[in-house]
Amino acid sequence: MYEWSAEVIAVGNEILTGRTVNTNSAFIAARLTSLGFQVRRVTVVGDEVEEIRECFLEALGRNPKLIISSGGLGPTYDDRTVEGLAAALGRKLVYNQEALNEVTRKYKEKGLELTEERLKMALFPEGATPIPNEAGIAPGVYVEVNNTEILLAPGVPKEMEEVTETFLRSYLKRRPNVFYYEESLTVRGVMESALAPHIKRVVREYGLYIKTHPKGHEINDPYLEVQIAGSSYDKDEITRKVKNVREIISRIAMSLGGKLT
Amino acid sequence: MYEWSAEVIAVGNEILTGRTVNTNSAFIAARLTSLGFQVRRVTVVGDEVEEIRECFLEALGRNPKLIISSGGLGPTYDDRTVEGLAAALGRKLVYNQEALNEVTRKYKEKGLELTEERLKMALFPEGATPIPNEAGIAPGVYVEVNNTEILLAPGVPKEMEEVTETFLRSYLKRRPNVFYYEESLTVRGVMESALAPHIKRVVREYGLYIKTHPKGHEINDPYLEVQIAGSSYDKDEITRKVKNVREIISRIAMSLGGKLT
């Protein structure tokens, strides 16, 4: 199975307090998975430079191809992601001219003053470049370190999506063509624990990702969704393989008394 | 500000692929916050023993008072959380008699066979104890290591909630009485960046947690929720302090042309 690893980071006390559900990371993880990445970790840290610094250092230490974070790029005192990344990389914070032009233009258009808080959104780790944010003010921050590419996206969901998609469009132009394929089936009347040994065997044999998602009560109303997924450089090969394994699991489920729904 | 640190872990490839939004961690984080804990990190890892092991080792290295994980306690080949924790602690996996009785009873009641996959839910790290799970089969796993208490809860949300609440009821009997208090206000017509320097000053002065959550567009339709929170051993003191700061911020927002809504 193809492996192109990625990590997702979310910065924000509102997630650590459970006030906000971390939908940003789910969006980013799903997008990366659909592009053939294996997301190996999602980490949430608070709005403190030292915590953010450690979090990036740990992620970089695991040597992923790509890290995408969301949150902490805005104008307030607790938007510290850029500072945290700069500390992790041992780089100075400098005004990025392109980002400065962008932020200045957006405020000027409205006849608004450029305060220190607003200009802060153009402070980048040295060597980083901005990713345009048409949905808001703060641009995304892109930097490459050794073999890891890093994107910092804003935390407001529509801005995060905008910046992430803009980044991925340019990223995709530069990377090999990996194809991810997934199918699922739903079975009633077979317990997850009854299907488990068979799935274990199929996973060993075919090397695909297979996961059962229990939707009902294990004993009283067993109802499972079985997800089968894989990625490959060869679109036809992975599609054929996933479809084949889906058929095999369907037959096993039926032989155990299950009904496909 | 009182600090009683905690970490939340979610185990499951379905979260890393973005297929499932990590609502379990939000639930646990919110419950812990409401009890006065400071949740310092949320980590999501996949269903691999080595990944789970590393994740627990890293969390233990940050020395929190409490770690609660969800996911990976079921009967399938990819339910590996207990194995990962045992590896992190350097402890053997042994059948826990109480858990074994519980799992056996639940399957026997239905006239079901006890397969290896089903009995696996009673395999615990040596020295761990079960937390009853009335919403499903797999019991929670509780273990204390040095000064950190660890709870492994199942991944199915209603089982996770059941096991977490059962655990917290017993936990609360053993811990000092810390009170968490939070209020918020909503303001229209003041940009986050305009309010930012004032909030910075108030945070410095009062030592509370203050966070602005932008709900509208920064320039065209600024609309903010301001959250003010703190915890203390003294319920009256923290309530008074938060209310006072809420009043101060309301006045600042109005002086900047904002409307409280």
Coordinates of C-alpha atoms in Angstrom, one line a residue:
Chain A
M1 CA 0.0 0.0 0.0
Y2 CA 1.3 3.4 -1.0
E3 CA 2.3 5.6 1.8
W4 CA 2.7 9.4 1.6
S5 CA 2.4 10.5 5.2
A6 CA 0.9 13.7 6.5
E7 CA 0.0 15.3 9.8
V8 CA -2.8 17.6 10.8
I9 CA -2.5 20.2 13.6
A10 CA -5.2 22.3 15.1
V11 CA -4.3 25.3 17.3
G12 CA -6.9 26.7 19.7
N13 CA -8.0 26.6 23.3
E14 CA -11.6 26.4 22.1
I15 CA -10.9 22.9 20.9
L16 CA -9.1 21.9 24.0
T17 CA -12.0 23.0 26.2
G18 CA -14.4 21.1 24.0
R19 CA -16.2 24.3 23.1
T20 CA -15.5 23.7 19.4
V21 CA -15.6 20.3 17.7
N22 CA -12.5 19.9 15.6
T23 CA -14.2 19.8 12.2
N24 CA -11.3 21.7 10.6
S25 CA -9.0 18.7 11.1
A26 CA -11.7 16.3 9.8
F27 CA -12.0 18.4 6.6
I28 CA -8.2 18.5 6.1
A29 CA -7.8 14.8 6.9
A30 CA -10.5 13.8 4.5
R31 CA -9.0 16.0 1.7
L32 CA -5.6 14.6 2.2
T33 CA -6.8 11.0 2.3
S34 CA -8.7 11.5 -0.9
L35 CA -5.4 12.6 -2.5
G36 CA -3.7 9.4 -1.4
F37 CA -2.0 10.7 1.8
Q38 CA -1.9 8.6 4.9
V39 CA -2.7 11.0 7.8
R40 CA -0.8 9.5 10.7
R41 CA -1.6 11.9 13.4
V42 CA -3.9 14.8 14.3
T43 CA -2.8 17.0 17.2
V44 CA -4.6 19.8 19.0
V45 CA -2.7 22.3 21.1
G46 CA -3.5 25.5 22.9
D47 CA -2.7 29.1 22.0
E48 CA 0.7 29.2 23.6
V49 CA 3.9 29.7 21.7
E50 CA 5.8 27.0 23.6
E51 CA 3.1 24.4 23.1
I52 CA 2.8 25.2 19.4
R53 CA 6.6 25.1 19.0
E54 CA 6.8 21.6 20.7
C55 CA 3.9 20.3 18.6
F56 CA 5.6 21.3 15.3
L57 CA 8.9 20.0 16.5
E58 CA 7.4 16.6 17.4
A59 CA 5.5 16.4 14.0
L60 CA 8.7 17.3 12.1
G61 CA 10.5 14.7 14.0
R62 CA 8.2 12.0 12.5
N63 CA 9.2 13.3 9.1
P64 CA 5.9 13.5 7.3
K65 CA 5.7 14.8 3.7
L66 CA 3.2 17.4 4.6
I67 CA 1.9 19.2 7.7
I68 CA -1.3 21.3 7.6
S69 CA -2.4 23.3 10.6
S70 CA -5.4 25.4 11.2
G71 CA -6.0 28.3 13.6
G72 CA -4.0 31.0 15.3
L73 CA -3.3 33.3 12.3
G74 CA -5.6 36.2 13.2
P75 CA -5.0 39.6 14.8
T76 CA -5.5 38.8 18.5
Y77 CA -3.0 38.4 21.2
D78 CA -3.7 34.7 21.4
D79 CA -3.1 34.0 17.7
R80 CA 0.4 32.6 18.0
T81 CA 0.8 29.8 15.4
V82 CA 3.3 31.7 13.2
E83 CA 5.4 32.6 16.3
G84 CA 5.3 29.0 17.4
L85 CA 6.4 27.7 14.0
A86 CA 9.1 30.2 13.7
A87 CA 10.4 29.1 17.1
A88 CA 10.3 25.5 16.1
L89 CA 12.3 26.3 12.9
G90 CA 14.7 28.6 14.7
R91 CA 13.8 31.4 12.2
K92 CA 13.2 35.0 12.7
L93 CA 9.8 36.6 12.2
V94 CA 9.9 39.1 9.4
Y95 CA 7.3 41.1 7.5
N96 CA 6.5 39.3 4.3
Q97 CA 6.2 41.9 1.6
E98 CA 3.5 40.1 -0.4
A99 CA 1.4 39.4 2.7
L100 CA 1.9 43.0 3.9
N101 CA 0.6 44.3 0.5
E102 CA -2.4 42.0 0.8
V103 CA -3.3 42.8 4.4
T104 CA -2.7 46.6 3.8
R105 CA -4.9 46.5 0.6
K106 CA -7.8 44.8 2.4
Y107 CA -7.8 47.3 5.3
K108 CA -7.2 50.3 3.1
E109 CA -10.1 49.5 0.9
K110 CA -12.3 49.9 3.9
G111 CA -10.5 53.1 5.0
L112 CA -9.2 51.4 8.1
E113 CA -6.1 52.1 10.1
L114 CA -3.1 49.6 10.0
T115 CA -2.6 48.9 13.7
E116 CA 0.2 46.6 15.1
E117 CA -2.4 43.9 15.6
R118 CA -3.5 44.0 11.9
L119 CA 0.0 44.1 10.5
K120 CA 0.9 41.1 12.6
M121 CA -0.9 39.0 10.0
A122 CA 2.0 39.7 7.6
L123 CA 4.7 38.6 10.0
F124 CA 6.1 35.3 8.6
P125 CA 8.9 33.0 9.6
E126 CA 11.9 34.0 7.3
G127 CA 11.7 32.2 4.0
A128 CA 7.9 31.5 4.2
T129 CA 5.5 32.5 1.5
P130 CA 1.8 33.6 1.7
I131 CA -1.1 31.6 0.3
P132 CA -3.9 33.9 -0.7
N133 CA -7.1 34.0 1.5
E134 CA -10.0 35.4 -0.5
A135 CA -12.4 34.5 2.3
G136 CA -10.8 36.7 5.0
I137 CA -7.8 38.8 5.9
A138 CA -5.0 36.5 7.2
P139 CA -3.1 34.8 4.4
G140 CA -2.0 31.2 4.8
V141 CA 1.7 30.6 5.5
Y142 CA 3.7 28.1 3.5
V143 CA 7.2 26.9 4.2
E144 CA 9.3 23.9 3.3
V145 CA 11.8 22.4 5.7
N146 CA 14.0 19.6 4.7
N147 CA 11.6 17.1 3.1
T148 CA 8.5 18.4 4.9
E149 CA 6.1 21.0 3.4
I150 CA 4.1 23.0 6.0
L151 CA 0.9 25.0 5.5
L152 CA -0.6 27.1 8.2
A153 CA -4.2 27.8 7.4
P154 CA -6.6 30.2 9.4
G155 CA -9.1 28.8 11.9
V156 CA -12.3 30.2 10.5
P157 CA -13.7 27.2 8.6
K158 CA -14.5 28.9 5.3
E159 CA -11.0 30.6 5.3
M160 CA -9.4 27.3 6.2
E161 CA -11.1 25.6 3.3
E162 CA -10.2 28.4 0.9
V163 CA -6.5 28.5 1.9
T164 CA -6.2 24.7 2.0
E165 CA -7.8 24.3 -1.5
T166 CA -5.7 27.0 -3.0
F167 CA -2.6 25.4 -1.5
L168 CA -3.6 21.9 -2.7
R169 CA -4.2 23.0 -6.2
S170 CA -0.6 24.2 -6.5
Y171 CA 0.7 21.3 -4.5
L172 CA -1.0 18.7 -6.8
K173 CA 0.8 20.2 -9.8
R174 CA 4.0 19.2 -8.2
R175 CA 3.4 15.7 -7.0
P176 CA 3.1 12.2 -8.5
N177 CA -0.3 11.0 -9.3
V178 CA -1.6 8.7 -6.5
F179 CA -5.0 7.3 -6.7
Y180 CA -7.2 6.5 -3.6
Y181 CA -10.2 4.3 -3.9
E182 CA -12.8 3.3 -1.3
E183 CA -16.0 1.3 -1.2
S184 CA -18.2 0.2 1.7
L185 CA -21.0 -2.2 2.4
T186 CA -23.6 -2.5 5.2
V187 CA -24.5 -5.7 6.8
R188 CA -27.4 -6.5 9.2
G189 CA -27.4 -9.5 11.5
V190 CA -23.7 -10.3 11.9
M191 CA -21.9 -9.3 15.0
E192 CA -18.6 -7.4 14.6
S193 CA -16.9 -10.0 16.7
A194 CA -18.1 -12.8 14.4
L195 CA -16.9 -11.0 11.3
A196 CA -13.6 -10.0 13.0
P197 CA -11.4 -13.2 12.4
H198 CA -12.5 -13.3 8.7
I199 CA -11.6 -9.7 8.1
K200 CA -8.2 -10.2 9.8
R201 CA -7.5 -12.9 7.3
V202 CA -8.6 -10.8 4.3
V203 CA -6.5 -7.8 5.5
R204 CA -3.4 -10.1 5.7
E205 CA -4.1 -11.6 2.2
Y206 CA -4.9 -8.4 0.3
G207 CA -3.1 -5.6 2.2
L208 CA -6.0 -3.2 2.0
Y209 CA -7.4 -1.0 4.7
I210 CA -10.6 -2.6 6.0
K211 CA -12.6 -1.3 8.9
T212 CA -15.9 -2.3 10.5
H213 CA -18.0 0.6 11.9
P214 CA -20.6 -0.8 14.3
K215 CA -23.9 1.2 13.9
G216 CA -26.1 -0.9 16.1
H217 CA -25.8 -2.9 19.4
E218 CA -23.2 -5.7 19.1
I219 CA -25.6 -8.3 20.4
N220 CA -29.2 -7.1 20.1
D221 CA -29.2 -5.5 16.7
P222 CA -25.8 -6.0 15.0
Y223 CA -25.5 -3.6 12.1
L224 CA -22.1 -2.9 10.5
E225 CA -20.7 -0.7 7.9
V226 CA -17.5 -2.2 6.4
Q227 CA -15.2 0.2 4.7
I228 CA -12.6 -1.1 2.2
A229 CA -9.9 1.3 0.9
G230 CA -6.5 1.5 -0.7
S231 CA -4.3 3.7 -2.8
S232 CA -1.9 3.0 -5.6
Y233 CA -0.2 4.7 -8.6
D234 CA -2.4 2.5 -10.7
K235 CA -6.1 3.6 -10.7
D236 CA -7.4 0.5 -12.4
E237 CA -5.5 -1.9 -10.2
I238 CA -6.6 -0.4 -6.9
T239 CA -10.3 -0.1 -8.1
R240 CA -10.3 -3.7 -9.2
K241 CA -8.7 -4.8 -5.9
V242 CA -11.1 -2.9 -3.6
K243 CA -14.2 -4.2 -5.6
N244 CA -12.9 -7.7 -5.4
V245 CA -12.4 -7.6 -1.6
R246 CA -15.8 -6.0 -1.2
E247 CA -17.3 -9.0 -3.0
I248 CA -15.3 -11.4 -0.8
I249 CA -16.5 -9.8 2.4
S250 CA -20.1 -9.7 1.1
R251 CA -20.0 -13.4 0.6
I252 CA -18.5 -14.0 4.1
A253 CA -21.1 -11.8 5.7
M254 CA -23.9 -13.7 4.0
S255 CA -22.4 -17.1 4.9
L256 CA -22.6 -15.9 8.5
G257 CA -26.3 -15.2 8.2
G258 CA -26.0 -11.5 7.4
K259 CA -28.1 -9.5 5.1
L260 CA -26.6 -6.8 2.9
T261 CA -28.6 -3.6 3.0
Chain B
M1 CA -5.4 30.4 37.6
Y2 CA -5.8 26.8 38.8
E3 CA -4.1 24.2 36.8
W4 CA -4.9 20.5 36.9
S5 CA -3.8 19.2 33.5
A6 CA -5.3 16.5 31.4
E7 CA -4.8 15.0 28.0
V8 CA -7.3 13.4 25.6
I9 CA -6.5 10.7 23.1
A10 CA -8.6 9.3 20.3
V11 CA -7.6 6.0 18.6
G12 CA -9.0 5.2 15.2
N13 CA -8.1 5.4 11.5
E14 CA -11.6 6.6 10.8
I15 CA -10.7 9.9 12.5
L16 CA -7.3 10.2 10.7
T17 CA -9.1 9.7 7.4
G18 CA -11.6 12.4 8.2
R19 CA -14.4 9.9 7.9
T20 CA -15.4 10.5 11.5
V21 CA -15.4 13.9 13.2
N22 CA -13.7 13.6 16.6
T23 CA -16.8 14.4 18.7
N24 CA -15.6 12.0 21.4
S25 CA -12.6 14.1 22.3
A26 CA -14.8 17.2 22.3
F27 CA -17.2 15.5 24.8
I28 CA -14.4 14.4 27.0
A29 CA -12.6 17.8 26.8
A30 CA -15.7 19.7 27.7
R31 CA -16.5 17.4 30.6
L32 CA -12.9 17.7 32.0
T33 CA -12.9 21.5 31.5
S34 CA -16.2 21.8 33.4
L35 CA -14.6 20.0 36.3
G36 CA -11.7 22.5 36.4
F37 CA -9.1 20.5 34.4
Q38 CA -6.9 22.2 31.8
V39 CA -6.9 20.0 28.8
R40 CA -3.5 20.6 27.3
R41 CA -3.5 18.4 24.3
V42 CA -5.8 16.2 22.2
T43 CA -4.0 13.6 20.0
V44 CA -5.5 11.3 17.4
V45 CA -3.6 8.2 16.3
G46 CA -4.3 5.2 14.1
D47 CA -5.1 1.6 15.0
E48 CA -1.5 0.5 15.3
V49 CA 0.1 -0.8 18.5
E50 CA 3.4 1.1 17.9
E51 CA 1.6 4.4 17.2
I52 CA -0.6 4.0 20.3
R53 CA 2.4 3.1 22.4
E54 CA 4.3 6.2 21.3
C55 CA 1.2 8.4 21.8
F56 CA 0.7 7.2 25.4
L57 CA 4.5 7.5 26.2
E58 CA 4.5 11.1 24.9
A59 CA 1.4 12.0 26.9
L60 CA 2.9 10.4 30.0
G61 CA 6.1 12.3 29.5
R62 CA 4.2 15.6 29.8
N63 CA 3.0 14.4 33.2
P64 CA -0.7 15.2 33.2
K65 CA -2.9 14.3 36.1
L66 CA -5.3 12.4 33.9
I67 CA -5.4 10.9 30.4
I68 CA -8.7 9.7 28.9
S69 CA -8.7 7.9 25.5
S70 CA -11.6 6.7 23.4
G71 CA -11.6 3.9 20.8
G72 CA -9.9 0.6 20.1
L73 CA -11.4 -1.6 22.9
G74 CA -13.7 -3.8 20.7
P75 CA -13.4 -7.3 19.4
T76 CA -11.8 -6.7 16.0
Y77 CA -8.2 -7.1 14.9
D78 CA -7.7 -3.4 14.7
D79 CA -8.9 -2.7 18.3
R80 CA -5.4 -2.3 19.7
T81 CA -5.5 0.4 22.4
V82 CA -5.1 -1.9 25.4
E83 CA -2.1 -3.6 23.7
G84 CA -0.6 -0.2 22.9
L85 CA -1.0 1.0 26.5
A86 CA 0.4 -2.2 27.9
A87 CA 3.5 -1.8 25.6
A88 CA 3.9 1.9 26.8
L89 CA 3.8 0.8 30.4
G90 CA 5.9 -2.3 29.9
R91 CA 3.2 -4.4 31.4
K92 CA 2.0 -7.8 30.4
L93 CA -1.6 -8.4 29.1
V94 CA -3.5 -10.6 31.4
Y95 CA -7.2 -11.6 31.6
N96 CA -8.9 -9.4 34.2
Q97 CA -11.2 -11.7 36.2
E98 CA -13.9 -9.0 36.8
A99 CA -13.9 -8.0 33.1
L100 CA -13.9 -11.6 32.0
N101 CA -17.0 -12.3 34.2
E102 CA -18.7 -9.3 32.7
V103 CA -17.9 -10.1 29.1
T104 CA -18.8 -13.8 29.6
R105 CA -22.1 -12.9 31.3
K106 CA -23.1 -10.6 28.4
Y107 CA -22.4 -13.1 25.7
K108 CA -23.8 -16.1 27.7
E109 CA -27.1 -14.3 28.3
K110 CA -27.6 -14.3 24.6
G111 CA -26.4 -17.9 24.2
L112 CA -23.3 -16.9 22.3
E113 CA -20.0 -18.6 22.1
L114 CA -16.9 -17.0 23.7
T115 CA -14.5 -16.7 20.9
E116 CA -10.9 -15.4 21.2
E117 CA -12.0 -12.1 19.7
R118 CA -14.7 -11.7 22.3
L119 CA -12.5 -12.7 25.3
K120 CA -10.0 -10.2 24.1
M121 CA -12.1 -7.5 25.6
A122 CA -11.1 -8.8 29.0
L123 CA -7.4 -8.7 28.3
F124 CA -6.0 -5.8 30.5
P125 CA -2.5 -4.5 31.2
E126 CA -1.5 -6.1 34.5
G127 CA -2.7 -4.1 37.5
A128 CA -5.5 -2.3 35.5
T129 CA -9.1 -2.5 36.7
P130 CA -12.4 -2.4 34.6
I131 CA -14.9 0.4 34.5
P132 CA -18.4 -1.0 33.9
N133 CA -19.9 -0.3 30.4
E134 CA -23.7 -0.7 30.7
A135 CA -24.2 0.6 27.1
G136 CA -22.1 -2.1 25.4
I137 CA -19.7 -5.0 25.9
A138 CA -16.2 -3.8 26.2
P139 CA -15.5 -2.4 29.7
G140 CA -13.4 0.7 30.3
V141 CA -9.8 0.2 31.4
Y142 CA -8.4 2.1 34.4
V143 CA -4.8 2.2 35.5
E144 CA -2.7 4.6 37.6
V145 CA 1.0 5.1 36.8
N146 CA 3.1 7.3 39.0
N147 CA 1.0 10.4 39.3
T148 CA -1.1 10.0 36.2
E149 CA -4.5 8.3 36.1
I150 CA -5.4 6.7 32.8
L151 CA -8.9 5.7 31.5
L152 CA -9.4 3.9 28.2
A153 CA -13.0 4.3 27.1
P154 CA -14.7 2.6 24.1
G155 CA -15.1 4.4 20.8
V156 CA -18.9 4.1 20.3
P157 CA -20.1 7.5 21.6
K158 CA -22.8 6.3 23.9
E159 CA -20.4 3.7 25.4
M160 CA -17.7 6.3 25.7
E161 CA -20.1 8.7 27.5
E162 CA -21.3 5.9 29.9
V163 CA -17.8 4.7 30.8
T164 CA -16.4 8.3 31.1
E165 CA -19.3 9.4 33.4
T166 CA -19.0 6.3 35.5
F167 CA -15.3 6.9 35.9
L168 CA -15.7 10.6 36.7
R169 CA -18.3 9.9 39.4
S170 CA -15.7 7.8 41.3
Y171 CA -12.9 10.1 40.4
L172 CA -14.7 13.2 41.8
K173 CA -15.1 11.6 45.1
R174 CA -11.3 11.5 45.4
R175 CA -10.3 15.0 44.3
P176 CA -10.3 18.5 45.6
N177 CA -13.2 20.7 44.9
V178 CA -12.3 23.0 42.0
F179 CA -14.8 25.3 40.5
Y180 CA -14.9 26.4 36.8
Y181 CA -16.9 29.4 35.7
E182 CA -17.6 30.8 32.3
E183 CA -19.6 33.6 30.8
S184 CA -19.8 35.1 27.3
L185 CA -21.1 38.1 25.5
T186 CA -21.8 38.8 21.8
V187 CA -20.9 42.1 20.2
R188 CA -21.8 43.4 16.7
G189 CA -20.0 46.2 14.9
V190 CA -16.5 45.9 16.5
M191 CA -13.7 44.2 14.6
E192 CA -11.7 41.5 16.4
S193 CA -8.5 43.4 15.6
A194 CA -9.9 46.6 17.2
L195 CA -10.9 44.8 20.4
A196 CA -7.6 42.8 20.5
P197 CA -5.3 45.3 22.3
H198 CA -7.9 46.0 25.0
I199 CA -8.4 42.3 25.6
K200 CA -4.7 41.8 25.8
R201 CA -4.6 44.4 28.6
V202 CA -7.5 42.9 30.5
V203 CA -6.0 39.4 30.3
R204 CA -2.8 40.7 31.8
E205 CA -4.6 42.5 34.5
Y206 CA -7.1 39.8 35.6
G207 CA -5.4 36.5 34.7
L208 CA -8.5 35.0 33.2
Y209 CA -9.0 33.1 30.0
I210 CA -10.5 35.4 27.4
K211 CA -11.1 34.4 23.9
T212 CA -12.9 36.2 21.0
H213 CA -14.6 33.9 18.5
P214 CA -15.3 35.8 15.2
K215 CA -18.7 34.8 13.9
G216 CA -18.9 37.3 11.0
H217 CA -16.5 38.8 8.5
E218 CA -13.8 40.9 10.1
I219 CA -14.4 43.9 8.0
N220 CA -17.9 43.8 6.4
D221 CA -19.9 42.4 9.2
P222 CA -17.9 42.1 12.4
Y223 CA -19.7 40.0 15.0
L224 CA -17.8 38.5 17.9
E225 CA -18.5 36.2 20.8
V226 CA -16.2 36.9 23.7
Q227 CA -15.7 34.1 26.2
I228 CA -14.4 34.7 29.7
A229 CA -13.5 31.8 31.9
G230 CA -11.6 30.8 34.9
S231 CA -11.3 28.3 37.7
S232 CA -10.6 28.5 41.4
Y233 CA -11.1 26.6 44.7
D234 CA -13.4 29.5 45.6
K235 CA -16.6 29.4 43.7
D236 CA -17.8 32.9 44.8
E237 CA -14.4 34.5 44.0
I238 CA -14.2 33.2 40.4
T239 CA -17.9 33.9 39.7
R240 CA -17.5 37.5 40.8
K241 CA -14.2 37.9 38.9
V242 CA -15.6 36.6 35.6
K243 CA -18.8 38.7 35.9
N244 CA -16.7 41.8 36.6
V245 CA -14.4 41.2 33.6
R246 CA -17.5 40.6 31.4
E247 CA -18.8 44.0 32.5
I248 CA -15.4 45.7 31.7
I249 CA -15.3 44.1 28.2
S250 CA -18.9 45.1 27.5
R251 CA -18.1 48.7 28.3
I252 CA -14.9 48.7 26.1
A253 CA -16.9 47.1 23.2
M254 CA -19.6 49.8 23.5
S255 CA -17.0 52.6 23.7
L256 CA -15.7 51.2 20.3
G257 CA -19.1 51.6 18.8
G258 CA -20.2 48.0 19.3
K259 CA -23.7 46.8 20.2
L260 CA -24.2 44.0 22.7
T261 CA -26.7 41.4 21.3

